[in-house]
CSV table of C-alpha atoms and ligand atoms in Angstrom, one decimal:
chain,number,residue,atom,x,y,z
B,86,MET,CA,91.5,203.7,226.0
B,87,SER,CA,87.9,203.5,226.5
B,88,PHE,CA,85.3,204.8,229.0
B,89,PRO,CA,85.6,206.3,231.5
B,90,ASN,CA,88.9,207.7,230.3
B,91,VAL,CA,87.2,208.6,227.1
B,92,ARG,CA,84.2,210.7,227.1
B,93,MET,CA,82.8,211.7,223.6
B,94,ARG,CA,80.5,214.1,225.1
B,95,ARG,CA,83.4,216.4,226.3
B,96,LEU,CA,83.6,218.0,222.9
B,97,ARG,CA,79.9,218.5,222.6
B,98,ARG,CA,79.5,220.4,225.7
B,99,THR,CA,78.7,224.0,224.4
B,100,GLU,CA,77.5,225.4,221.2
B,101,ALA,CA,80.6,227.3,220.7
B,102,LEU,CA,82.6,224.0,221.0
B,103,ARG,CA,80.4,222.2,218.5
B,104,THR,CA,80.5,225.2,216.0
B,105,MET,CA,84.3,225.3,216.2
B,106,LEU,CA,84.7,221.6,215.5
B,107,ASP,CA,82.0,221.3,212.8
B,108,GLN,CA,83.7,219.7,209.8
B,109,SER,CA,81.0,220.0,207.4
B,110,GLN,CA,79.6,223.7,207.8
B,111,VAL,CA,77.6,224.8,204.7
B,112,GLN,CA,78.6,228.4,203.5
B,113,PRO,CA,76.0,230.2,201.3
B,114,SER,CA,78.9,230.8,198.9
B,115,SER,CA,79.1,227.2,198.2
B,116,LEU,CA,75.5,227.0,197.0
B,117,ILE,CA,74.0,227.5,193.6
B,118,TYR,CA,70.5,228.9,193.1
B,119,PRO,CA,68.5,227.7,189.9
B,120,ILE,CA,66.2,230.2,188.3
B,121,PHE,CA,63.6,229.2,185.8
B,122,VAL,CA,63.0,232.1,183.3
B,123,ASP,CA,59.8,231.9,181.2
B,124,GLU,CA,59.3,234.1,178.1
B,125,THR,CA,55.8,233.7,177.8
B,126,ILE,CA,54.7,235.4,181.1
B,127,THR,CA,54.7,239.0,182.5
B,128,GLU,CA,54.4,238.1,186.3
B,129,PRO,CA,56.1,235.3,188.2
B,130,VAL,CA,54.0,232.1,188.1
B,131,PRO,CA,54.0,229.7,191.1
B,132,ILE,CA,55.3,226.1,190.3
B,133,VAL,CA,52.5,224.1,191.8
B,134,THR,CA,54.8,221.0,192.4
B,135,MET,CA,57.5,223.2,194.1
B,136,PRO,CA,55.7,225.2,196.8
B,137,GLY,CA,57.4,228.6,197.2
B,138,TYR,CA,59.2,228.3,193.8
B,139,PHE,CA,58.3,230.5,190.7
B,140,ARG,CA,58.8,230.7,187.0
B,141,TYR,CA,59.9,234.4,186.5
B,142,PRO,CA,59.4,236.6,183.5
B,143,LEU,CA,62.5,238.0,181.8
B,144,ASP,CA,62.4,241.4,183.4
B,145,ARG,CA,62.4,239.8,186.9
B,146,VAL,CA,65.7,237.9,186.6
B,147,VAL,CA,67.8,240.7,187.9
B,148,ASP,CA,65.8,240.8,191.0
B,149,GLU,CA,66.4,237.1,191.5
B,150,GLY,CA,70.2,237.7,190.9
B,151,LYS,CA,69.9,240.2,193.8
B,152,VAL,CA,68.1,237.6,195.9
B,153,ALA,CA,71.1,235.2,195.3
B,154,LEU,CA,73.5,237.8,196.3
B,155,GLU,CA,71.7,238.9,199.3
B,156,GLN,CA,71.8,235.4,200.7
B,157,GLY,CA,75.4,235.2,200.2
B,158,VAL,CA,75.1,232.9,197.3
B,159,ARG,CA,77.5,233.6,194.4
B,160,GLY,CA,76.1,231.4,191.6
B,161,VAL,CA,72.9,231.0,189.6
B,162,LEU,CA,72.0,228.2,187.3
B,163,LEU,CA,69.6,229.3,184.5
B,164,PHE,CA,66.9,227.2,182.9
B,165,GLY,CA,64.6,228.5,180.2
B,166,VAL,CA,61.0,228.1,179.2
B,167,PRO,CA,60.8,229.1,175.6
B,168,ALA,CA,57.7,230.5,173.6
B,169,LYS,CA,58.1,228.0,171.0
B,170,LYS,CA,59.3,224.5,171.0
B,171,ASP,CA,60.3,222.4,167.7
B,172,GLU,CA,61.8,219.1,166.8
B,173,VAL,CA,65.4,220.2,167.1
B,174,GLY,CA,65.1,222.4,170.0
B,175,SER,CA,66.1,225.6,168.2
B,176,GLY,CA,65.2,227.8,171.0
B,177,ALA,CA,68.3,226.3,173.1
B,178,TYR,CA,70.8,227.7,170.6
B,179,ALA,CA,69.0,230.9,169.3
B,180,ARG,CA,70.9,234.1,169.9
B,181,ASN,CA,67.8,235.7,171.3
B,182,GLY,CA,66.7,232.5,173.2
B,183,VAL,CA,65.3,232.9,176.6
B,184,VAL,CA,68.5,231.9,178.6
B,185,GLN,CA,70.7,234.1,176.3
B,186,LYS,CA,68.3,237.0,177.1
B,187,ALA,CA,68.3,236.4,180.7
B,188,ALA,CA,72.2,236.0,180.8
B,189,LYS,CA,72.5,239.2,179.0
B,190,LYS,CA,70.5,241.0,181.6
B,191,LEU,CA,72.3,239.5,184.6
B,192,ARG,CA,75.6,240.1,182.9
B,193,SER,CA,75.0,243.8,182.4
B,194,GLN,CA,73.7,244.2,186.0
B,195,PHE,CA,76.2,242.3,188.0
B,196,LYS,CA,79.5,242.3,186.0
B,197,GLU,CA,81.7,239.8,187.7
B,198,ASP,CA,80.0,239.6,191.1
B,199,LEU,CA,77.8,236.8,190.3
B,200,VAL,CA,78.5,233.6,188.6
B,201,ILE,CA,76.1,232.6,185.8
B,202,ILE,CA,75.8,229.1,184.9
B,203,GLY,CA,73.8,227.9,181.9
B,204,ASP,CA,72.3,224.4,181.8
B,205,VAL,CA,73.1,223.1,178.2
B,206,CYS,CA,70.4,220.7,177.1
B,207,LEU,CA,67.6,220.5,174.5
B,208,CYS,CA,64.7,219.0,176.6
B,209,GLU,CA,63.0,222.3,177.4
B,210,TYR,CA,63.2,223.2,173.7
B,211,THR,CA,62.1,220.2,171.9
B,212,ASP,CA,58.5,219.5,171.1
B,213,HIS,CA,58.9,215.8,172.1
B,214,GLY,CA,60.7,216.7,175.3
B,215,HIS,CA,63.9,214.5,174.8
B,216,CYS,CA,67.3,215.9,175.5
B,217,GLY,CA,68.5,215.5,172.0
B,218,VAL,CA,67.2,215.1,168.4
B,219,ILE,CA,65.2,211.9,167.6
B,220,ASP,CA,64.8,209.7,164.5
B,221,LYS,CA,61.6,208.4,162.9
B,222,GLU,CA,61.3,205.8,165.6
B,223,GLY,CA,61.8,208.2,168.3
B,224,ALA,CA,65.4,207.1,169.2
B,225,VAL,CA,67.6,209.9,170.6
B,226,GLN,CA,70.5,210.4,168.2
B,227,ASN,CA,73.6,210.9,170.1
B,228,ASP,CA,76.1,212.3,167.6
B,229,GLU,CA,73.6,214.5,165.7
B,230,THR,CA,72.9,216.0,169.1
B,231,LEU,CA,76.4,216.9,169.9
B,232,GLU,CA,76.7,219.9,167.5
B,233,LEU,CA,73.5,221.4,168.8
B,234,LEU,CA,74.7,221.1,172.4
B,235,GLY,CA,78.0,222.8,171.2
B,236,LYS,CA,76.1,225.7,169.5
B,237,THR,CA,74.0,226.1,172.5
B,238,ALA,CA,77.1,226.4,174.9
B,239,VAL,CA,78.7,229.1,172.5
B,240,SER,CA,75.4,231.0,172.3
B,241,GLN,CA,75.1,231.2,176.1
B,242,VAL,CA,78.7,232.3,176.6
B,243,GLU,CA,78.3,234.9,173.9
B,244,ALA,CA,75.2,236.2,176.0
B,245,GLY,CA,77.4,236.3,179.2
B,246,VAL,CA,77.3,233.0,180.8
B,247,ASP,CA,80.5,232.1,182.8
B,248,ILE,CA,80.1,228.4,183.1
B,249,VAL,CA,78.3,225.8,181.0
B,250,ALA,CA,76.6,222.9,182.5
B,251,PRO,CA,75.7,220.1,179.9
B,252,SER,CA,73.0,217.8,181.3
B,253,ALA,CA,71.8,216.0,178.2
B,254,MET,CA,73.8,212.8,179.0
B,255,MET,CA,75.0,212.4,175.4
B,256,ASP,CA,78.2,210.5,174.9
B,257,GLY,CA,81.1,212.9,173.9
B,258,GLN,CA,79.2,216.0,174.9
B,259,VAL,CA,81.9,217.5,177.0
B,260,LEU,CA,84.4,217.1,174.3
B,261,ALA,CA,82.1,218.5,171.7
B,262,ILE,CA,81.3,221.5,173.7
B,263,ARG,CA,85.0,222.0,174.6
B,264,GLU,CA,85.8,222.2,170.9
B,265,PHE,CA,83.0,224.5,170.1
B,266,LEU,CA,84.1,226.8,172.9
B,267,ASP,CA,87.7,226.8,172.0
B,268,ASP,CA,86.9,227.5,168.3
B,269,ALA,CA,84.9,230.5,169.4
B,270,ASP,CA,87.9,231.7,171.5
B,271,PHE,CA,86.2,230.9,174.7
B,272,GLU,CA,88.9,228.6,176.1
B,273,GLN,CA,88.8,230.2,179.5
B,274,THR,CA,85.0,229.1,180.0
B,275,PRO,CA,84.9,226.1,182.5
B,276,ILE,CA,82.6,223.1,181.8
B,277,LEU,CA,80.6,221.7,184.8
B,278,ALA,CA,79.7,218.3,183.6
B,279,TYR,CA,76.4,216.5,184.8
B,280,SER,CA,78.4,213.4,184.7
B,281,ALA,CA,76.6,211.1,187.1
B,282,LYS,CA,73.1,211.9,186.3
B,283,TYR,CA,70.7,209.0,187.2
B,284,ALA,CA,67.2,208.6,185.7
B,285,SER,CA,65.4,209.6,188.7
B,286,ALA,CA,61.7,210.1,189.8
B,287,PHE,CA,62.9,213.1,191.8
B,288,TYR,CA,63.0,215.2,188.6
B,289,GLY,CA,59.3,215.0,188.4
B,290,PRO,CA,58.5,218.6,189.7
B,291,PHE,CA,61.4,220.1,187.6
B,292,ARG,CA,59.7,218.8,184.4
B,293,ASP,CA,56.4,220.4,185.5
B,294,ALA,CA,58.3,223.8,186.0
B,295,ALA,CA,60.4,223.6,182.8
B,296,GLU,CA,57.4,221.9,180.8
B,297,SER,CA,60.2,219.2,179.7
B,298,THR,CA,58.3,215.9,180.5
B,299,PRO,CA,59.0,213.6,177.4
B,300,LYS,CA,55.9,213.0,175.3
B,301,PHE,CA,56.7,209.5,174.9
B,302,GLY,CA,59.1,206.9,176.4
B,303,ASN,CA,61.5,208.0,179.2
B,304,ARG,CA,65.2,209.0,179.7
B,305,LYS,CA,66.5,205.6,180.6
B,306,SER,CA,68.6,205.0,177.3
B,307,TYR,CA,70.7,208.3,178.2
B,308,GLN,CA,70.5,208.7,182.1
B,309,MET,CA,72.1,206.2,184.4
B,310,SER,CA,70.4,203.2,186.0
B,311,GLN,CA,69.7,203.8,189.6
B,312,GLY,CA,71.9,200.7,191.0
B,313,SER,CA,74.9,201.5,188.9
B,314,VAL,CA,78.3,202.3,190.6
B,315,HIS,CA,80.9,201.6,188.0
B,316,GLU,CA,79.1,203.5,185.3
B,317,ALA,CA,79.2,206.6,187.4
B,318,LEU,CA,82.9,206.3,187.9
B,319,ARG,CA,83.5,205.7,184.1
B,320,GLU,CA,81.1,208.7,183.2
B,321,MET,CA,83.2,210.9,185.4
B,322,GLU,CA,86.4,209.8,184.3
B,323,LEU,CA,85.6,210.0,180.5
B,324,ASP,CA,84.2,213.7,181.2
B,325,ILE,CA,87.5,214.6,183.0
B,326,ASN,CA,89.4,213.2,179.9
B,327,GLU,CA,87.0,215.1,177.6
B,328,GLY,CA,87.9,218.4,179.5
B,329,ALA,CA,85.4,218.8,182.3
B,330,ASP,CA,86.6,221.3,184.8
B,331,MET,CA,84.0,220.1,187.5
B,332,LEU,CA,82.0,217.0,188.0
B,333,MET,CA,78.4,216.7,189.1
B,334,VAL,CA,76.4,214.0,190.8
B,335,LYS,CA,72.7,214.2,190.5
B,336,PRO,CA,70.3,213.7,192.4
B,337,ALA,CA,72.0,214.1,195.8
B,338,LEU,CA,70.2,212.4,198.6
B,339,ALA,CA,69.8,208.9,197.2
B,340,TYR,CA,73.4,209.1,195.7
B,341,LEU,CA,75.4,210.3,198.7
B,342,ASP,CA,77.7,207.3,198.0
B,343,ILE,CA,78.4,208.2,194.7
B,344,ILE,CA,79.2,211.9,195.8
B,345,SER,CA,81.7,210.4,198.3
B,346,LEU,CA,83.1,208.1,195.7
B,347,ALA,CA,83.5,211.1,193.4
B,348,LYS,CA,85.2,213.1,196.1
B,349,SER,CA,87.7,210.4,196.8
B,350,SER,CA,88.3,209.5,193.2
B,351,PHE,CA,88.9,212.6,191.3
B,352,ASP,CA,90.9,215.9,192.3
B,353,VAL,CA,88.3,218.3,190.8
B,354,PRO,CA,85.5,220.2,192.4
B,355,ILE,CA,82.5,217.9,193.1
B,356,VAL,CA,79.1,219.4,192.6
B,357,ALA,CA,75.9,217.8,194.0
B,358,TYR,CA,72.5,218.7,192.5
B,359,ASN,CA,69.8,218.5,195.4
B,360,VAL,CA,67.0,218.2,192.8
B,361,SER,CA,63.5,219.4,192.6
B,362,GLY,CA,61.7,216.3,194.1
B,363,GLU,CA,64.2,216.5,197.1
B,364,TYR,CA,63.2,220.1,197.6
B,365,SER,CA,59.4,219.4,197.4
B,366,MET,CA,59.6,216.5,199.9
B,367,VAL,CA,61.1,218.7,202.4
B,368,LYS,CA,58.8,221.6,201.5
B,369,ALA,CA,55.6,219.4,201.5
B,370,ALA,CA,56.5,217.9,205.0
B,371,ALA,CA,57.4,221.4,206.3
B,372,LEU,CA,53.9,222.9,205.0
B,373,ASN,CA,52.1,220.2,206.8
B,374,GLY,CA,53.9,221.0,210.1
B,375,TRP,CA,55.6,217.5,210.2
B,376,ILE,CA,59.1,218.7,210.3
B,377,ASP,CA,60.9,221.9,210.9
B,378,GLU,CA,62.0,223.3,207.7
B,379,ALA,CA,65.1,225.2,208.7
B,380,SER,CA,66.6,222.4,210.5
B,381,ALA,CA,65.7,219.9,207.9
B,382,VAL,CA,67.2,222.0,205.2
B,383,ASN,CA,70.4,222.4,207.3
B,384,GLU,CA,70.6,218.7,207.9
B,385,VAL,CA,70.1,217.8,204.1
B,386,LEU,CA,72.8,220.4,203.1
B,387,THR,CA,75.2,219.3,205.8
B,388,GLY,CA,74.7,215.7,204.8
B,389,ILE,CA,75.5,216.4,201.1
B,390,LYS,CA,78.5,218.5,202.1
B,391,ARG,CA,79.7,215.8,204.4
B,392,ALA,CA,79.4,213.2,201.7
B,393,GLY,CA,82.1,215.2,199.8
B,394,ALA,CA,80.2,217.8,197.8
B,395,ASP,CA,82.3,221.1,197.3
B,396,LEU,CA,79.3,223.0,195.8
B,397,ILE,CA,75.5,222.2,196.1
B,398,ILE,CA,72.7,223.3,193.6
B,399,THR,CA,69.8,223.7,195.7
B,400,TYR,CA,66.3,225.3,195.4
B,401,HIS,CA,66.7,226.2,199.1
B,402,ALA,CA,69.3,228.7,198.4
B,403,LYS,CA,66.5,231.2,198.1
B,404,ASN,CA,66.2,231.3,201.9
B,405,VAL,CA,69.4,229.9,203.1
B,406,LYS,CA,70.8,232.9,205.0
B,407,ASP,CA,68.3,232.7,207.7
B,408,TRP,CA,68.5,228.8,207.8
B,409,LEU,CA,72.1,227.9,208.0
B,410,LYS,CA,73.6,227.3,211.3
M,100,PBG,C1,67.6,218.9,182.0
M,100,PBG,C2,67.6,218.9,183.3
M,100,PBG,C3,66.7,218.4,184.2
M,100,PBG,C4,67.1,218.7,185.5
M,100,PBG,C5,68.1,219.5,185.3
M,100,PBG,N1,68.6,219.5,184.0
M,100,PBG,C6,65.7,217.4,183.9
M,100,PBG,C7,65.7,216.1,183.5
M,100,PBG,O1,66.7,215.5,183.2
M,100,PBG,O2,64.7,215.5,183.2
M,100,PBG,C8,66.4,218.1,186.8
M,100,PBG,C9,66.6,219.0,187.8
M,100,PBG,C10,65.7,218.8,189.0
M,100,PBG,O3,64.9,218.0,189.1
M,100,PBG,O4,65.6,219.7,190.0
M,100,PBG,N2,68.1,217.8,181.2
């Protein structure tokens, strides 16, 4: 059958019809709101490279938790900016580290209403800015880093974190963290693995925000090369075998094909990270009056959802209630 018997426009006629038939509606409850907590400040500090975004002092995190819930968003992802950095990233696994302190405050305020997710990585806490410990030549040491990631995860869960999300791209990190958590009797804590994490220019604004730009070299020996497809599939499969409960693809917009592959290949929730540079591009164009922000955000999130993401980590989560269709 074809035209004139078939008319595709029949089902597009009214707003109600279009809404009823929408396959990829984004709900605020499937979004995750990232929060930068900085223990060196007393007032929110604007992040220049992410217009409209701030680093928050510890005593403002509860307000940000409220912002999330008011938007209908049920999860927050915590990143820390510590007062001190050192060679081995001690701040990441300190009992009184910045993320641990933030998690305690959120936990005591929100009980089980809010899902608190901890990013597990060393780059915000090392003085060299790499995601693991380095040797004399500056090479990132995989196996030596695993124990530190395991300790970081346990200290976060002790402080009240619900889900740990390892993002260091060390081989074996999910298994190491699973073992550390189980040994500490946290066998109920899920792991959200940043499995397919590409070495991306779109992390630039985040590194500004978290002061985590590597002091030398780059992350290409541990994050994935941009053209690779088979590596993404292997990373995800390995992470499932190591005990990952959910898989992440990151960034989102330049990797929609990978999100779609992940969705069709694995029966676990797929999470996409709509990263800092993707946020800032939309924001910059909107601030210049070049695009309509609300509709652009809607379209971006719908696209990521349509590709197959069950959950989306996005800086737009902050304003999403007014913007989603
Ligand atoms: C930590 C981490 C990064 C991001 C999330 N976790 C930075 C990086 O890998 O350099 C980036 C998030 C974003 O750009 O929004 N390793």
